[in-house]
Structure formats: structure tokens, C-alpha cells
Short mmCIF file of N, CA and C in Angstrom, two decimals:
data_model
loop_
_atom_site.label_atom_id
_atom_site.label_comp_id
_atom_site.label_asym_id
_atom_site.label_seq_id
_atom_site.Cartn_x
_atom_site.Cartn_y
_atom_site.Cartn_z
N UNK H 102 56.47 -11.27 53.35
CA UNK H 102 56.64 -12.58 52.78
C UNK H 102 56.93 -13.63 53.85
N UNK H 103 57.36 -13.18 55.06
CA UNK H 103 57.37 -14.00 56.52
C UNK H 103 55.73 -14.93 56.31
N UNK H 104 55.15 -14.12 56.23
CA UNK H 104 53.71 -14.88 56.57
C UNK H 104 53.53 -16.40 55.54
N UNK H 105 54.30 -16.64 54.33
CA UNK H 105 53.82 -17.51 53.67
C UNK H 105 53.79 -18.75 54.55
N UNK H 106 52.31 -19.82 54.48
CA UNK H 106 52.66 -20.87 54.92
C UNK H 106 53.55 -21.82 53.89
N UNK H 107 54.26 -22.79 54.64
CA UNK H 107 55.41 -23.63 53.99
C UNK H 107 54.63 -24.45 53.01
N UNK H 108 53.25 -25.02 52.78
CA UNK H 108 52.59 -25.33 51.94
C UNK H 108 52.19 -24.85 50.70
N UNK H 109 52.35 -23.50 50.96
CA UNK H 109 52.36 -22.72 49.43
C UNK H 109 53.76 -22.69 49.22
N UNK H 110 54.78 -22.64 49.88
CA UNK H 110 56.31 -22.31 49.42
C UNK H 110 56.79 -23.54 48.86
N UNK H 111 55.71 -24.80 48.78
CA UNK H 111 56.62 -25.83 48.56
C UNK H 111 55.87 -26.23 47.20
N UNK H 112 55.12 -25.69 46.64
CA UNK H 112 54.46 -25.97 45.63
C UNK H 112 54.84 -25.02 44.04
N UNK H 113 54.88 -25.52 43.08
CA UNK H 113 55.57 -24.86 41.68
C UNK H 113 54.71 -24.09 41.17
N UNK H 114 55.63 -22.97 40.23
CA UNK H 114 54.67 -22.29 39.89
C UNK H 114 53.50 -22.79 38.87
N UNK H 115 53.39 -23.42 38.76
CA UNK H 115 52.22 -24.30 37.62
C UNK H 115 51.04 -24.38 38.92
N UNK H 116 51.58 -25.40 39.93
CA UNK H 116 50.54 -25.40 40.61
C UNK H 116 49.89 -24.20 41.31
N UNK H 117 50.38 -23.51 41.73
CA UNK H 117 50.04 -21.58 42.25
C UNK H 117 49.10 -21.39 41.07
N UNK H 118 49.42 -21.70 40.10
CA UNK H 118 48.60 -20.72 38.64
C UNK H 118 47.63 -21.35 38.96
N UNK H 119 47.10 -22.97 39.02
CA UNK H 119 46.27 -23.68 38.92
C UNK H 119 45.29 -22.96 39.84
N UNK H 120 46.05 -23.02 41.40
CA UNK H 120 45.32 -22.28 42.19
C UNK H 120 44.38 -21.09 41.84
N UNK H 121 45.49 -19.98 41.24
CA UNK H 121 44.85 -18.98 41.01
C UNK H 121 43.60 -18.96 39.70
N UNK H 122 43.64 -19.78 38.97
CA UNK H 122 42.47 -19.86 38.34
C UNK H 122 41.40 -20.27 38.62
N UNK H 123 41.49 -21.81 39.25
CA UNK H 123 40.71 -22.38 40.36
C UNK H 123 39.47 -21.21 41.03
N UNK H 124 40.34 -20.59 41.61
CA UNK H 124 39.57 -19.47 42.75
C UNK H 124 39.02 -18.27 41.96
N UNK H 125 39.34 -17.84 40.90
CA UNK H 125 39.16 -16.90 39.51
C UNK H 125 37.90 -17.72 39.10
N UNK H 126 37.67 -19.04 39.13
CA UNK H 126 36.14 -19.55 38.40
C UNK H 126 35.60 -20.21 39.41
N UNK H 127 36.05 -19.57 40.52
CA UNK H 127 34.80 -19.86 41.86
C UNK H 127 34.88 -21.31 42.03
N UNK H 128 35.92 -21.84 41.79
CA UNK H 128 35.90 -23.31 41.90
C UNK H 128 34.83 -24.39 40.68
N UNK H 129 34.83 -23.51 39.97
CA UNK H 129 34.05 -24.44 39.09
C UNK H 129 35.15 -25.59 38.01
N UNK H 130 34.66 -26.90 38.07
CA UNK H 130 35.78 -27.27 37.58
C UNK H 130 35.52 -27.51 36.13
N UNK H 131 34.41 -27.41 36.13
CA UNK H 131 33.44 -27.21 34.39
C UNK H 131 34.45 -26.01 33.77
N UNK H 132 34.50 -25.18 34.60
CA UNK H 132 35.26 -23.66 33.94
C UNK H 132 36.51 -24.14 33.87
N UNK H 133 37.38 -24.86 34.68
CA UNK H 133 38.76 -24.73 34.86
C UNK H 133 39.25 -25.89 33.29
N UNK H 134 38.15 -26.65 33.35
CA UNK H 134 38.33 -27.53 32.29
C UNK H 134 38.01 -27.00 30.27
N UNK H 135 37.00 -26.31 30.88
CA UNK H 135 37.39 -25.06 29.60
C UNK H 135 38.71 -24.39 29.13
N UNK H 136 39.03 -23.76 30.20
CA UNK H 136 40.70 -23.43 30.08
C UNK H 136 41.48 -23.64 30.04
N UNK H 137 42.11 -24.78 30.74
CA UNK H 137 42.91 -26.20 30.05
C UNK H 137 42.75 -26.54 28.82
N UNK H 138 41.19 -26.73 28.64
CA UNK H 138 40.86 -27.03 27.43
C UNK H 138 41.30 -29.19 27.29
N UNK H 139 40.78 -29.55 28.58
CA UNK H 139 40.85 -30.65 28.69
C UNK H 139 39.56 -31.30 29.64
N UNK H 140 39.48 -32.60 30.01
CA UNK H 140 38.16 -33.22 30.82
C UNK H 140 38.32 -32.73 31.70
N UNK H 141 36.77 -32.70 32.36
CA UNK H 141 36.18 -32.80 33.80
C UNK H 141 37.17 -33.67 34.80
N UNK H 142 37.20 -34.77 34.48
CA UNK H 142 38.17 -36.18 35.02
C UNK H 142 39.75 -35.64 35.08
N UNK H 143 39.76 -35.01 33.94
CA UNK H 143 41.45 -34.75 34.16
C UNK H 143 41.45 -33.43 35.32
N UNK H 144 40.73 -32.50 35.18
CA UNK H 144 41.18 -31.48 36.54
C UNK H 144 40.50 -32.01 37.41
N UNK H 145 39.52 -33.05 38.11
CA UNK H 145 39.54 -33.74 39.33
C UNK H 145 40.74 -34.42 39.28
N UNK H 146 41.26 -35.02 38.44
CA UNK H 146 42.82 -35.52 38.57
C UNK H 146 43.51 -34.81 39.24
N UNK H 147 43.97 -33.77 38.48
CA UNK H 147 45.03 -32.55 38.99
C UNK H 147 44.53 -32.13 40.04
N UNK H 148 43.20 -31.69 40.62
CA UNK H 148 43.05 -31.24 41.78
C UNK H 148 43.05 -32.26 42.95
N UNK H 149 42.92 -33.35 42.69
CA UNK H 149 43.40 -34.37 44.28
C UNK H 149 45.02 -34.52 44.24
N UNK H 150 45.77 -34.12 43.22
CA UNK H 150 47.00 -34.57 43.22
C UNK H 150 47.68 -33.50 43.97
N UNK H 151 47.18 -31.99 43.66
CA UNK H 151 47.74 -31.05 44.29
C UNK H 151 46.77 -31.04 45.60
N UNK H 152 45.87 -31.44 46.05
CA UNK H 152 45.18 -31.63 47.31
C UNK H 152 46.24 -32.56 48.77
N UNK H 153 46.95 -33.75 47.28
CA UNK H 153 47.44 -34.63 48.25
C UNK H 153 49.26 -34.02 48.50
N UNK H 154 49.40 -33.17 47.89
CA UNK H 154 50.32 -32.46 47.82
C UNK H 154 50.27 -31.33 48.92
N UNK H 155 49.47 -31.07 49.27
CA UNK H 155 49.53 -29.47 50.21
C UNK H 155 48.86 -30.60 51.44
N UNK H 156 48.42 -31.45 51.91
CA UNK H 156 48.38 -32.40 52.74
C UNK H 156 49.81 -32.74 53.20
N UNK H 157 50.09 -33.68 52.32
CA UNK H 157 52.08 -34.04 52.75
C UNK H 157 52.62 -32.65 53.01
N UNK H 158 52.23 -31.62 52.69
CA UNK H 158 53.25 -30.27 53.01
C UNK H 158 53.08 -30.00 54.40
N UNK H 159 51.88 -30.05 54.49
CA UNK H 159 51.39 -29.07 55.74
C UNK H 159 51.48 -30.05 56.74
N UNK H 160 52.29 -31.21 56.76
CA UNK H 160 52.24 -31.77 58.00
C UNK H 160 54.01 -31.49 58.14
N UNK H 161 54.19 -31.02 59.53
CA UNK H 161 55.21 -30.89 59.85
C UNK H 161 56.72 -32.45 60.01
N UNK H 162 57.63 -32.59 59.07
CA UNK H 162 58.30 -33.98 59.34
C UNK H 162 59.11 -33.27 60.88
N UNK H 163 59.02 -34.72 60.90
CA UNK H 163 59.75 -34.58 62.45
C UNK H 163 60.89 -35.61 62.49
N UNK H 164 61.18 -36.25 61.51
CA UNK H 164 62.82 -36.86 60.99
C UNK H 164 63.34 -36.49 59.71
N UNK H 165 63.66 -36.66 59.32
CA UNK H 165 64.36 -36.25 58.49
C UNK H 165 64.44 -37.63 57.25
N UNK H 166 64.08 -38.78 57.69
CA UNK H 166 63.43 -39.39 56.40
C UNK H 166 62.40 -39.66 56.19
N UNK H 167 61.63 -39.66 57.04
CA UNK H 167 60.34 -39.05 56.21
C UNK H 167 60.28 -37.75 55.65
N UNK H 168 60.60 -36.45 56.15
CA UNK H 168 61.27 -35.21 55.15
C UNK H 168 61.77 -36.23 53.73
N UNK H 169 62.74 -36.33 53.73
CA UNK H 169 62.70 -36.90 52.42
C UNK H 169 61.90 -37.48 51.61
N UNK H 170 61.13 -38.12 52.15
CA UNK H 170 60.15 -38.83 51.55
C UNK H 170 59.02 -38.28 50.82
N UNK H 171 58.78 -37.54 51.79
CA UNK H 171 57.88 -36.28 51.38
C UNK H 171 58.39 -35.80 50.31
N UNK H 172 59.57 -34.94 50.19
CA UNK H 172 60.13 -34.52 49.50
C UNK H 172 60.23 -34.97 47.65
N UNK H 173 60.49 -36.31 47.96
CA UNK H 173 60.20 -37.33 47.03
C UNK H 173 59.06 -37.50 46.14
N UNK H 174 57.94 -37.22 47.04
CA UNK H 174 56.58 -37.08 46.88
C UNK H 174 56.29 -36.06 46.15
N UNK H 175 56.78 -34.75 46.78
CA UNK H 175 56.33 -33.47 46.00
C UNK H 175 56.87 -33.41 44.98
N UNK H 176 58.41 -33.93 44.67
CA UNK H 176 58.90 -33.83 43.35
C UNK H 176 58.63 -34.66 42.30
N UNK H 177 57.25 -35.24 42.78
CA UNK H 177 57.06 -36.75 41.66
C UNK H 177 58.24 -37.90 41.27
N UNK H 178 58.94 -37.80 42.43
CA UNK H 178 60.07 -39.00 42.07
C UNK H 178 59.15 -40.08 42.71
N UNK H 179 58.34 -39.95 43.70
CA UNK H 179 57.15 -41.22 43.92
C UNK H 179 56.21 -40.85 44.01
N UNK H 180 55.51 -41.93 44.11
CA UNK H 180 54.21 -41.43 44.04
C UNK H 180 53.37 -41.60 45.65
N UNK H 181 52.26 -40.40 45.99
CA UNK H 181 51.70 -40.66 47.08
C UNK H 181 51.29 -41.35 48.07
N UNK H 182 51.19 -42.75 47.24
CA UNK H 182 50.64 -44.21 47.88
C UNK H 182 51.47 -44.56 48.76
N UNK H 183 52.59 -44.90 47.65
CA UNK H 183 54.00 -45.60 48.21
C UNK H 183 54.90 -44.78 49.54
N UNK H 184 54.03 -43.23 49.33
CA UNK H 184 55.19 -42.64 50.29
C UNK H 184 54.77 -42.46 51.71
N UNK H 185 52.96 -42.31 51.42
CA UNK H 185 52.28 -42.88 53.01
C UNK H 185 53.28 -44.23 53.23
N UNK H 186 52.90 -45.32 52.56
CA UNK H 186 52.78 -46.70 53.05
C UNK H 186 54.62 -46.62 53.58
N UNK H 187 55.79 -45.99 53.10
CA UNK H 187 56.78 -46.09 53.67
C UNK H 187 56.86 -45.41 55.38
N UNK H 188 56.37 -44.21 55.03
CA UNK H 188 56.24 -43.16 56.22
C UNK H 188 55.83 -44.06 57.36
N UNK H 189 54.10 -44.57 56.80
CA UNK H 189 53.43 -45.29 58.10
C UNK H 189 54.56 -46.75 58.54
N UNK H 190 54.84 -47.66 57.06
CA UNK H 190 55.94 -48.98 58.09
C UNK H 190 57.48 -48.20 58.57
N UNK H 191 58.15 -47.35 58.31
CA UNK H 191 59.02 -46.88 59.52
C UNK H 191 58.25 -45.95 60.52
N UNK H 192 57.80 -45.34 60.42
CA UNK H 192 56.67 -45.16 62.32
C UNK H 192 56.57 -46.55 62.53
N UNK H 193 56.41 -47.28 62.27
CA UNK H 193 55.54 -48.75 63.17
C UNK H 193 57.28 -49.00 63.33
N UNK H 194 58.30 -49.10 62.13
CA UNK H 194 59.51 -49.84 62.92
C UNK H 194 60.22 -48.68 63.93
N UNK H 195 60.00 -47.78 64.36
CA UNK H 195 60.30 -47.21 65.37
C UNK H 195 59.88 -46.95 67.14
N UNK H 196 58.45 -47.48 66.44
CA UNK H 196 57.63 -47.93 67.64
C UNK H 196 58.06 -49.01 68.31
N UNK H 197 58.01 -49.89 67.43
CA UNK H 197 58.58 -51.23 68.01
C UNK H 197 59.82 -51.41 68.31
N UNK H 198 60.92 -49.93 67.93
CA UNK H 198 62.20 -50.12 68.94
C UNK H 198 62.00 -49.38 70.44
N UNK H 199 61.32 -48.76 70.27
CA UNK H 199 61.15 -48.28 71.79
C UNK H 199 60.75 -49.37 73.00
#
């Protein structure tokens, strides 16, 4: 269990399942939307959300508020947009204290 990357460890079990069905219908999202038993549109939904989710994971934070932020992100207390656009203006206000 050493081997897990931190990108799967940071993700719920809903999303893992998603995964595992996902890859169970060969990526078809015609199929995955059968089984939901909801739109085409809604699992391209869900699949960029958990896309943009294992993105923010797999990048290593290297402070500790952006860690949070992230954090924030994965737990849906914000949303993705807002948590780039914070991340990227404190990098720029840190740049500009150096």
C-alpha cells in the first residue's frame, strides 16, 4: 500500500468507484451514462471535475497555503477557478517580494 500515488489517496470513495467503472466500460461515457442512469453532459461533467481534481493532487504544494487551498478545492469548499486564480495571485505576490 506504500506504492499508492497521493492522487488516488486524496480522492473519495465515490470518486475511486467512478474510476472503476469508467475503466470497466473501456471509457465509454455512453456506457457510464447508462449506469448512472443520467446524460452524456452530466458524466463529461463529473469526469473534468474529477480530472481537475487529480491535477490539483498530483502537483506537489510547496507552502502550505496553497496546500490549503488545494485542499479547499478537493473538499468542494471552492471551487477550481477561484483556487487556481488565488494560488497563481499569491505566487505573483511572492515574487514580487523577492
Amino acid at each position: 500500500m506504500d506504492n499508492i500515488p497521493k492522487w488516488l489517496e486524496n480522492l473519495d470513495d465515490e470518486d475511486i468507484n467512478f474510476i472503476k467503472k469508467f475503466i470497466l466500460a473501456s471509457g465509454s461515457l455512453k456506457e457510464i451514462a447508462g449506469i448512472y442512469n443520467v446524460t452524456y453532459p452530466t458524466v463529461r461533467l463529473r469526469l473534468d471535475k474529477l480530472i481537475q481534481k487529480i491535477e490539483l493532487n498530483d502537483k506537489v504544494p510547496s507552502e502550505p497555503y496553497i496546500s490549503l487551498i488545494k485542499q479547499l478545492a478537493l473538499k468542494d469548499k471552492l471551487d477550481f477557478e477561484t483556487a487556481k486564480l488565488l494560488i497563481t495571485e499569491y505566487k505573483k505576490m511572492k515574487d514580487v517580494e523577492k
